[in-house]
Every structure is written in C-alpha cells, then in structure tokens.
C-alpha cells in the first residue's frame, strides 16, 4: 500500500507532464473488480469481469461497452449532462456510458447521505465530497484506491505524484481522487480594493500604514459625510474587512476545516487561535477606532455580499475601500466600466510594529476529494481509467471548454504568450460562460489546473485590464506586485493544511466548532463597536474560550496535524 512514492518517481521519469495518452510502462494486471472487498478493504476481482479492459493508457478503455452511474452536483450553466456534447465525446472515447444522478449545490449532501443510508447509491461520485472518515475509513462504502491508482491511472500518477500522499486518510489509505486548481490570485484572495477617484479628489496616495488608512477614511468622510469609508459583508469571497485589517497586526489564517475559528500554526509549531492574542486585541482596537470615526458601519457585519454589491453600485460611488477576492464580484466591467476602472488592489498596510502580511493560502489548490468509487461499482478499474483522462491537457481543456480541438481550443499557439509572459501552452476559442449551454461541463469536473496550466493560457499582453477581457491579467499583475511580496515568512504564523479527522474526531468537534466560531464572531463585533470594553472585558473574553470548548478543538486539531506530519 506504500508503493505510491516509488511508483510515482518511476512514472515521472517515463511520462511527460501533460501527456495526452500516457503509456503505463507495459500492460498491467486487469482485475475489473466486482465491488466485493477483502478484509483489507481493497476491491477484488472475479472471473466475470477479468479481461474487459484494454491496455492501460489506451482508448477505448473497455473492449465492449459498459454503463456506470455517476452522482454529481448540477450547475445552472450546464443544461443536461446526459445529452451534453462532452458527455457524448467521453462515451465514444472510452466505451463507457455514464448514467447521471444529480443534486443541487444546496441539497447534494442531503441526497447523497440519504442514498448511503438506504444502500441505493451510485458507482461513482464526482464534484461532491462525502465524508471520507465516515463513508470510507469507517464504513467502507468508498473504496480504498491505493493499488488501483497505481495500476490504472498513469496520468494521475505522473502529474499528481507529489500530492498523492497528502490525500491519505487517518488509516493511511486513499479513498478519493483529488483535483488540482492552483489559482495564483485565489491564493492571495484576501484583498482590499480602493477607489482611486476618491483618492485623487482628496489629493492623497494609496495608504501604506494603519495611520495613513485612518487618515484616508477621515478625509473621505469629511468631503462625503454620507459615504461608506470601509465596505464589508458577512459572507462572500473574502468580503470581510476584518481579515484584511488583522494582517497589519498578526496573520489572519484561512478558514479551518468547516469553521471560522481563527486557527493557524503558531511560530513555535503548535496549533493555536490568534483570537486570544495581544496582537489580535490590538487589531480590534484599531478597528474600534475606525468605527468611532464612522468609517465602519453596522451593516458591514450583517449584510450579504449581494447587498454590499448593491450598495457599492449606487450613484456617486459611495464606498472608498472594498474587500473582495476580485473586483468583478462587485462591479460589471461592461455595464459600469467607469466605476470598475476606479478601483485598484492595495498592498497590505503596515501596523504600528511594521507587521504587514498578505495571507498566502498555499494549500487552497488541492481538492480534498473530487472523485470517488463506491463498493457498488463492478468495474472500479474502468472508473479510474475514465477519470484519469481528466489529468491530461486535452482532458482538462475538453471538459472545461469542449472537446473540439481547433474550434474550442488550440495547443501551443504560435507567437502568443501566457498570463505569466511565457510562451502560451494553449488558447481558448470557446470561453467559459455563465449562461446555460450543453457543449461542455464547465466547472463540473475533476480539475487538473496546475499553476503552469492556468498561467499558460494565451493572453494578450496589452489587454486593457479595465475591461472584462483583462480581468485575469488585472488579478495576476496585482497579486504579483502587491500581494506576494507580503506573504507569511518562515517562523511566522502560518495557515493549516486541511486536517484529516477520524469520524469520531469530526463528531467530537462538530458542535464545538460552531460554538467557538460564534463566540469569536460575537465578541469581535462587540469589541469593534464598543459594546465591550477592552480594559474591563478582554480578560473574561479570553477565559470564556474554555467554556465554549476551544481547548478540545485545539487538541483534536493538534492530534490530527501531528498524525499527518509524521507520515
């Protein structure tokens, strides 16, 4: 079961990254399992399915057509998976007909859990992430894939080899195929955007320190008393102003597991929360000063991202500073272009002691579970060979944009450069669309988009970044210039990888995680708005963490982190 590292090294030598059809070093043993499991949980073969597979790495995958059921999440911009052009392409290429079962973004988890409980679940699951601790490690519904991956997924092994061990669960086994979507600007998504129209009107530069930020808010409110100096929302893609401001005092970590509990890896190597530190206290004090100034208003803590968008789009451009991962979340570059052009990304501001951080969410690109095979599947090898196609350049492009080379995309377009200024790897001719269509799967697939792939898309180097066509270059340039230089350094606080918890551990902290999150959120707002006093109430706030179970939460996280780190 631990052969993956050696196998990966061998395959990396034999296979070129982005190979369109890898040769797996000769014919592998074809088992075509029945879904029955031996005592160790591995799928076993029987004579009824032996020999149905073609040679590994060749297409079609099977010598005679078979059918498999697949559960996935439906999306509004894909009309019908059953009749989709890419679905038909995959059936013709692989010899495998897929029968789809779907759930929406709101109910997929409920549907899938019900299917597991009744025993009426599909052969495969994609673009949905059931609990591996419960349905894999504990119940064995999700198959262990260790040896099956080695024998049947040459592209996955070659292109994802360095990440495979990170997908192991608490028992040391692999239950999921994980995608990779290394979005450069997404890894620095805790951005603040400033309206340069107002800066020019005030005759000041982009703030670089907390004092300058305060002064900018003060001047803005003096000339625009009804304006909003600092926008914010309770949800959305990094639309909380508090995260960005905290980075001037102490690193604001990413959301941990399913909870917003401000937990990270402290400099001494232990998992702690920043929410009871002196630095966090100073951050809240600073935000309190902005609140007293009138720069922060109560709606920032309660409104949705959509409400913030509506507010920002009001006549007169009423918001000076806007937190969000991308300005396109707030403004339409085509329909409100003047305002869109007025906003630019700010570099992080420096706090009183010089702290100046941009949270680098370095683990954000690796999916935690994008494809699973269940013990109902008669042909797990075929299922894995089917998904292995997605880990090629051709598969990644075809699933996202359509499978017609020369019409949907071209490889190595002559004379063109990628987003990073290097020779382009590909050019998209049928761009992504938010409108309903039936040509490709858009986002509903296992993505293999490593950094070099995303940055290798053909991009006009002189594209107008103030238009919708220039958004990716706008985000890339801003991230490179203003965010990456301030990423956390070695010996600093750091973000956590996704922790693999046992089912018992996950259950143990299920309620605690919510309670700690609510406790931090309620007290954060109380201190910022002045409902709580720092001199009178801070010590009791810190002691109160014991009552909501923070020590238990940290103990579980530390155990999981130590377990993963030792492998």
XYZ file of C-alpha atoms in Angstrom:
567
model
C 0.000 0.000 0.000
C 3.017 2.295 0.326
C 4.322 1.736 -3.178
C 2.982 5.047 -4.451
C 6.091 7.135 -3.811
C 8.378 4.731 -5.678
C 5.845 4.258 -8.430
C 5.444 7.982 -8.756
C 9.174 8.556 -9.140
C 9.367 5.894 -11.846
C 6.382 7.218 -13.726
C 7.610 10.781 -13.566
C 10.660 9.655 -15.476
C 8.683 7.682 -18.028
C 5.807 10.067 -18.576
C 5.845 13.666 -19.695
C 3.748 16.059 -17.682
C 0.555 16.896 -19.567
C 0.841 13.775 -21.683
C -2.278 13.217 -23.749
C -2.124 9.471 -23.555
C 0.429 8.093 -21.157
C 1.989 4.671 -21.554
C 1.912 2.957 -18.239
C 5.153 1.055 -18.683
C 3.609 -2.056 -20.133
C 0.428 -3.995 -19.607
C -0.877 -4.054 -16.069
C -2.970 -6.713 -14.453
C -6.652 -6.125 -15.249
C -8.950 -7.110 -12.457
C -12.272 -5.477 -13.276
C -13.445 -5.936 -9.686
C -16.960 -6.805 -8.641
C -17.077 -4.356 -5.769
C -16.669 -7.119 -3.180
C -13.974 -6.279 -0.656
C -11.443 -8.461 1.085
C -10.653 -7.964 4.773
C -8.239 -5.109 3.974
C -10.918 -3.203 2.080
C -9.361 -3.482 -1.393
C -11.673 -4.129 -4.326
C -11.245 -7.708 -5.516
C -11.581 -9.227 -8.954
C -13.709 -12.058 -10.156
C -13.548 -14.076 -13.384
C -16.750 -12.462 -14.701
C -15.079 -9.135 -15.389
C -11.439 -10.097 -15.955
C -10.253 -9.116 -19.402
C -12.844 -6.428 -20.160
C -10.221 -3.675 -20.052
C -7.890 -2.626 -22.851
C -4.224 -1.853 -22.218
C -3.676 0.842 -19.611
C -3.385 4.303 -21.149
C -5.207 3.412 -24.378
C -8.692 4.243 -25.620
C -11.334 2.986 -25.615
C -10.923 1.812 -22.040
C -13.082 -1.303 -22.414
C -13.298 -3.972 -25.081
C -17.077 -3.888 -25.003
C -19.406 -1.078 -23.829
C -20.339 -0.856 -20.167
C -22.507 1.506 -18.118
C -21.705 3.216 -14.823
C -23.765 5.517 -12.625
C -22.299 8.845 -11.520
C -23.593 11.250 -8.888
C -22.524 14.867 -9.364
C -23.612 18.368 -8.495
C -25.738 20.093 -11.117
C -24.908 23.630 -12.221
C -27.195 26.209 -13.851
C -24.842 26.703 -16.799
C -24.979 23.032 -17.847
C -28.332 22.127 -19.390
C -28.309 18.320 -19.354
C -25.365 16.063 -18.601
C -26.996 13.110 -20.361
C -27.128 14.900 -23.738
C -24.090 17.175 -23.287
C -21.567 17.199 -26.140
C -18.662 16.405 -23.817
C -20.598 13.501 -22.288
C -21.094 12.047 -25.784
C -17.423 12.604 -26.561
C -16.358 10.715 -23.427
C -18.699 7.821 -24.208
C -17.262 7.481 -27.702
C -13.676 7.821 -26.499
C -13.863 5.433 -23.549
C -16.662 3.000 -24.375
C -18.322 3.806 -21.034
C -21.850 5.184 -20.889
C -22.498 7.328 -17.825
C -25.923 7.440 -16.223
C -26.180 10.635 -14.194
C -27.731 11.254 -10.812
C -27.547 14.854 -9.629
C -28.088 17.111 -6.656
C -28.026 20.892 -6.492
C -25.454 22.954 -4.634
C -27.964 23.257 -1.812
C -29.152 19.654 -1.455
C -26.442 17.357 -2.823
C -25.147 16.420 0.628
C -28.601 15.526 1.906
C -29.327 13.453 -1.200
C -26.027 11.613 -1.042
C -26.256 10.865 2.682
C -29.770 9.513 2.150
C -28.528 7.309 -0.675
C -25.802 5.922 1.574
C -28.239 5.255 4.385
C -30.665 3.366 2.115
C -27.948 1.483 0.241
C -29.139 2.897 -3.088
C -26.015 4.795 -4.099
C -24.118 5.088 -7.420
C -20.900 3.568 -8.759
C -19.031 6.873 -8.750
C -19.256 10.332 -7.165
C -17.795 13.474 -8.701
C -17.761 17.181 -7.810
C -19.206 16.334 -4.398
C -17.301 15.435 -1.249
C -18.871 12.915 1.125
C -17.120 12.341 4.429
C -14.166 10.068 3.778
C -13.754 9.418 7.500
C -17.319 8.132 7.797
C -18.089 6.520 4.437
C -14.544 5.427 3.600
C -12.440 4.671 6.661
C -15.324 3.673 8.926
C -17.985 2.113 6.708
C -16.054 1.033 3.605
C -18.645 2.346 1.156
C -15.933 4.380 -0.573
C -13.266 2.057 -1.929
C -9.624 2.182 -0.929
C -7.873 3.231 -4.121
C -4.144 2.885 -3.307
C -3.201 -0.038 -5.552
C -5.960 0.682 -8.056
C -4.452 4.114 -8.702
C -1.023 2.649 -9.332
C -2.320 0.119 -11.821
C -4.868 2.226 -13.678
C -4.060 5.941 -13.518
C -0.763 6.722 -15.266
C -1.671 10.381 -15.883
C -2.741 10.942 -12.284
C 0.435 9.286 -11.029
C 2.658 11.343 -13.315
C 1.003 14.699 -12.804
C -0.238 14.480 -9.216
C 2.501 12.313 -7.728
C 3.813 14.920 -5.291
C 0.329 15.449 -3.883
C -0.877 11.870 -3.563
C 0.385 11.217 -0.044
C -1.424 14.358 1.131
C -4.705 12.652 0.222
C -4.251 9.761 2.664
C -6.812 9.497 5.414
C -6.249 8.717 9.093
C -5.819 4.990 8.404
C -3.113 5.681 5.822
C -5.286 4.781 2.834
C -6.591 6.757 -0.143
C -10.314 6.984 -0.801
C -10.511 9.899 -3.233
C -9.087 11.224 -6.453
C -8.235 14.869 -5.859
C -8.118 17.630 -8.406
C -5.655 20.492 -8.552
C -6.666 24.069 -9.251
C -3.709 26.289 -8.468
C -5.274 29.684 -8.972
C -2.468 32.156 -8.275
C -4.602 35.152 -7.410
C -7.024 32.956 -5.402
C -4.228 32.004 -3.034
C -3.977 35.686 -2.110
C -7.697 36.382 -2.199
C -7.861 38.456 1.000
C -7.587 41.685 -0.960
C -8.696 45.254 -0.346
C -9.633 47.500 -3.270
C -9.500 51.300 -3.078
C -11.392 53.821 -5.175
C -8.673 55.952 -6.799
C -11.218 58.519 -7.965
C -11.742 59.496 -4.337
C -8.030 59.379 -3.554
C -7.358 61.804 -6.406
C -10.180 64.030 -5.237
C -8.641 64.093 -1.744
C -5.135 64.570 -3.154
C -3.641 61.591 -1.296
C -1.803 58.414 -2.231
C -2.840 54.826 -1.564
C -2.385 54.250 2.196
C 0.561 52.085 3.221
C 0.158 52.155 7.024
C -2.684 51.913 9.520
C -2.270 55.620 10.306
C -2.498 56.574 6.637
C -5.538 54.318 6.221
C -7.235 56.046 9.167
C -6.429 59.468 7.748
C -7.823 58.490 4.331
C -11.089 57.392 5.935
C -11.260 60.640 7.919
C -10.726 62.852 4.874
C -13.206 60.841 2.823
C -15.948 61.280 5.417
C -15.208 64.991 5.643
C -15.914 65.546 1.960
C -18.535 62.800 1.671
C -20.394 62.548 5.016
C -22.965 60.087 3.654
C -20.338 57.802 2.144
C -19.078 54.435 3.388
C -15.346 54.552 4.048
C -14.955 50.779 4.577
C -17.320 48.271 2.999
C -17.828 44.740 4.199
C -20.152 41.745 4.278
C -20.753 38.715 6.464
C -20.372 36.313 3.534
C -18.938 36.225 0.037
C -15.444 35.607 -1.272
C -13.287 37.347 1.334
C -15.684 40.260 1.697
C -14.913 40.631 5.435
C -12.858 43.766 6.009
C -11.647 42.399 9.386
C -9.487 39.706 7.761
C -7.515 42.186 5.699
C -7.073 44.652 8.582
C -5.959 41.953 11.012
C -2.960 41.288 8.756
C -1.453 44.596 9.885
C -1.102 43.113 13.385
C -0.965 39.309 13.067
C -1.521 36.829 10.249
C -5.203 36.258 9.534
C -5.380 32.497 8.892
C -7.755 30.850 6.470
C -10.991 29.193 7.466
C -10.100 25.979 9.273
C -11.969 22.846 8.254
C -15.605 23.935 8.262
C -15.213 26.579 10.949
C -14.077 30.187 11.077
C -12.129 29.840 14.335
C -9.011 31.913 13.506
C -6.738 28.894 13.960
C -3.265 28.674 12.492
C 0.182 27.233 13.083
C 1.939 29.435 15.630
C 5.686 30.226 15.317
C 6.548 27.609 17.954
C 4.952 24.955 15.740
C 1.774 24.438 17.763
C -1.782 24.983 16.589
C -3.352 27.996 18.256
C -6.022 30.578 17.633
C -4.998 34.173 17.061
C -8.294 35.304 18.609
C -6.942 35.396 22.184
C -3.572 37.004 21.435
C -2.386 40.518 22.276
C -1.834 41.214 18.582
C -5.433 40.361 17.763
C -6.542 42.617 20.611
C -4.593 45.489 19.051
C -6.190 44.748 15.687
C -9.657 45.023 17.229
C -8.657 48.248 18.981
C -7.648 49.711 15.639
C -10.931 48.661 14.050
C -12.745 50.169 17.028
C -11.035 53.497 16.300
C -12.308 53.329 12.723
C -15.792 52.506 13.975
C -15.755 55.517 16.302
C -14.682 57.640 13.352
C -17.705 56.432 11.396
C -15.587 54.635 8.810
C -17.133 51.257 9.675
C -20.867 50.950 9.994
C -23.009 48.203 11.497
C -24.179 46.934 8.104
C -20.678 45.680 7.380
C -21.251 42.888 9.909
C -24.743 41.857 8.811
C -25.203 42.443 5.086
C -24.669 39.852 2.383
C -22.156 40.224 -0.406
C -25.055 40.887 -2.775
C -26.247 43.736 -0.567
C -22.727 45.146 -0.475
C -22.634 44.969 -4.256
C -25.894 46.897 -4.496
C -24.554 49.498 -2.079
C -21.281 49.942 -3.966
C -23.131 50.398 -7.262
C -25.234 53.271 -6.033
C -24.831 56.626 -7.769
C -21.812 58.602 -6.682
C -19.538 55.649 -5.899
C -20.222 55.822 -2.145
C -17.640 53.239 -0.958
C -13.936 54.100 -0.607
C -12.472 50.717 0.425
C -13.945 47.374 -0.723
C -12.744 43.944 0.469
C -13.130 41.069 -2.000
C -11.144 38.461 -3.889
C -11.956 40.086 -7.242
C -13.491 43.449 -8.099
C -15.718 41.690 -10.627
C -17.721 40.412 -7.649
C -18.872 43.989 -7.077
C -18.886 45.705 -10.459
C -19.721 44.719 -14.021
C -16.826 45.800 -16.200
C -19.075 46.101 -19.243
C -22.090 47.862 -17.752
C -20.400 50.023 -15.111
C -16.958 50.432 -16.594
C -16.118 53.858 -15.213
C -16.562 52.736 -11.605
C -14.876 49.393 -12.333
C -11.759 51.229 -13.518
C -11.638 53.422 -10.421
C -10.815 50.521 -8.076
C -7.368 49.021 -7.684
C -5.832 46.471 -5.329
C -3.992 47.846 -2.312
C -0.862 46.290 -0.906
C -1.310 45.286 2.752
C -0.885 48.146 5.193
C 1.776 48.096 7.899
C 0.764 48.115 11.544
C 2.463 50.058 14.366
C 5.240 47.467 14.734
C 5.749 47.051 10.980
C 3.698 43.855 10.594
C 2.465 43.744 7.010
C 1.022 40.462 5.822
C -0.906 39.061 2.864
C -2.340 35.678 3.774
C -0.883 33.101 1.387
C -3.403 30.249 1.315
C -0.859 27.808 -0.029
C -2.983 24.683 0.418
C -6.009 26.071 -1.406
C -5.264 24.475 -4.773
C -5.540 20.794 -3.815
C -9.048 19.354 -3.732
C -9.887 17.257 -0.704
C -11.986 14.789 -2.622
C -13.323 15.268 -6.143
C -13.957 11.711 -7.345
C -14.867 8.525 -5.513
C -15.615 4.923 -6.423
C -18.085 3.037 -4.241
C -18.304 -0.635 -3.384
C -21.312 -0.876 -5.724
C -19.051 -0.446 -8.740
C -18.468 -3.613 -10.766
C -15.645 -2.056 -12.713
C -13.563 0.184 -10.397
C -10.542 -0.076 -12.691
C -12.576 1.209 -15.617
C -13.954 4.011 -13.463
C -10.448 5.157 -12.536
C -9.180 4.918 -16.105
C -12.186 7.021 -17.144
C -11.353 9.808 -14.671
C -7.639 9.531 -15.476
C -8.323 11.241 -18.818
C -9.139 14.451 -16.930
C -5.496 14.589 -15.788
C -4.212 15.335 -19.274
C -4.031 18.686 -21.011
C -6.561 17.502 -23.566
C -8.928 16.243 -20.881
C -8.663 19.409 -18.791
C -9.381 21.633 -21.779
C -12.108 19.449 -23.249
C -14.161 19.134 -20.091
C -13.992 22.884 -19.421
C -14.332 24.319 -22.928
C -15.383 21.483 -25.261
C -13.613 18.604 -26.988
C -13.195 20.044 -30.472
C -9.552 20.983 -30.919
C -9.238 23.888 -33.311
C -12.769 25.038 -32.512
C -12.829 25.094 -28.703
C -9.091 25.461 -28.075
C -5.648 25.056 -29.647
C -2.373 23.915 -28.133
C 0.869 25.892 -28.298
C -0.496 28.842 -30.302
C 2.380 30.266 -32.297
C 3.754 33.613 -31.174
C 1.405 34.002 -28.219
C 2.221 34.371 -24.545
C 0.543 33.193 -21.383
C -0.661 35.206 -18.458
C 2.826 34.952 -16.923
C 4.568 36.253 -20.048
C 5.972 32.839 -21.025
C 5.087 31.097 -24.345
C 1.411 30.145 -24.181
C 0.502 26.491 -23.652
C -2.959 26.866 -25.159
C -5.513 29.337 -26.432
C -9.196 29.128 -25.549
C -11.532 29.712 -28.501
C -14.782 28.867 -26.705
C -14.528 30.827 -23.443
C -16.202 29.960 -20.166
C -19.814 31.061 -19.938
C -22.159 31.605 -17.027
C -25.100 31.116 -19.374
C -26.821 27.756 -19.832
C -25.212 25.664 -22.569
C -24.858 21.986 -23.471
C -21.459 21.797 -25.123
C -19.158 21.165 -22.147
C -19.206 20.602 -18.396
C -17.783 23.994 -17.407
C -16.794 23.683 -13.737
C -18.359 20.270 -13.064
C -15.369 18.022 -13.405
C -12.206 16.948 -11.625
C -9.899 19.812 -12.489
C -6.254 19.391 -13.273
C -5.221 23.021 -13.481
C -1.701 23.330 -12.010
C -0.171 26.804 -11.789
C 1.704 26.496 -15.072
C -1.523 25.475 -16.814
C -3.606 28.374 -15.520
C -0.837 30.861 -16.147
C -0.151 29.326 -19.566
C -3.428 30.412 -21.160
C -2.846 32.683 -24.151
C -3.291 36.274 -23.039
C -2.925 39.497 -24.962
C -0.044 41.146 -23.141
C -1.517 44.549 -23.987
C -5.080 43.691 -22.994
C -6.961 46.517 -21.333
C -7.146 45.430 -17.687
C -10.041 47.803 -17.211
C -12.288 45.518 -19.265
C -13.804 42.120 -18.572
C -11.353 40.542 -21.033
C -8.470 41.837 -18.941
C -9.681 40.574 -15.558
C -7.266 37.647 -15.250
C -4.295 39.849 -16.122
C -5.527 42.516 -13.723
C -5.658 39.958 -10.905
C -2.339 38.363 -11.840
C -0.445 41.652 -12.035
C -1.967 42.994 -8.813
C -1.209 39.786 -6.929
C 2.354 39.598 -8.197
C 3.133 43.217 -7.402
C 1.106 43.931 -4.282
C 0.316 40.658 -2.504
C 3.002 38.009 -2.994
C 5.840 40.161 -1.537
C 3.997 40.214 1.808
C 3.209 36.501 2.176
C 3.930 34.965 5.575
C 7.566 34.134 6.151
C 9.245 31.138 7.764
C 8.981 31.409 11.528
C 5.810 33.458 11.273
C 2.268 32.326 11.914
C 1.138 30.071 9.078
C -2.059 28.625 7.628
C -3.006 24.988 8.189
C -3.447 22.243 5.615
C -6.812 20.546 5.568
C -6.709 18.180 8.524
C -7.774 14.559 8.141
C -10.021 13.803 11.112
C -11.421 10.455 12.141
C -15.199 10.194 12.155
C -15.089 10.266 15.956
C -12.915 13.398 15.975
C -15.142 15.164 13.467
C -18.208 14.306 15.531
C -16.500 15.425 18.744
C -15.868 18.957 17.471
C -18.972 19.360 15.329
C -20.824 21.393 17.952
C -17.683 22.889 19.488
C -16.516 24.314 16.170
C -19.786 26.183 15.694
C -19.765 27.465 19.269
C -16.163 28.718 19.065
C -16.878 30.371 15.720
C -19.965 32.116 17.091
C -18.103 33.162 20.241
C -15.287 34.767 18.260
C -17.678 36.446 15.852
C -19.975 37.871 18.536
C -17.117 39.209 20.646
C -15.229 40.586 17.666
C -18.220 42.709 16.695
C -18.817 43.703 20.333
C -15.250 44.970 20.760
C -15.154 46.753 17.403
C -18.455 48.522 18.006
C -17.625 49.376 21.621
C -20.315 47.273 23.236
C -17.465 45.612 25.117
C -14.594 47.464 26.767
C -11.031 46.286 26.204
C -9.901 47.159 29.732
C -12.893 45.666 31.512
C -13.925 42.767 29.294
C -10.875 41.375 27.469
C -9.649 39.044 30.224
C -13.073 37.495 30.760
C -13.416 37.093 26.984
C -10.142 35.146 26.846
C -11.147 32.948 29.807
C -14.504 32.307 28.164
C -12.868 30.210 25.450
C -12.646 27.361 27.963
C -16.414 27.361 28.337
C -17.065 27.002 24.594
C -14.583 24.152 24.171
C -11.583 25.782 22.489
C -9.051 23.533 24.312
C -10.823 20.435 22.984
C -10.919 21.852 19.465
C -7.209 22.658 19.521
C -6.373 19.239 20.976
C -8.221 17.472 18.162
C -6.577 19.688 15.549
C -3.122 19.163 17.059
C -3.567 15.395 17.143
C -4.639 15.367 13.503
C -1.806 17.677 12.456
C 0.823 15.608 14.274
C -0.572 12.439 12.742
C -0.356 13.867 9.236
C 3.066 15.394 9.779
C 4.555 12.081 10.892
C 3.630 10.279 7.679
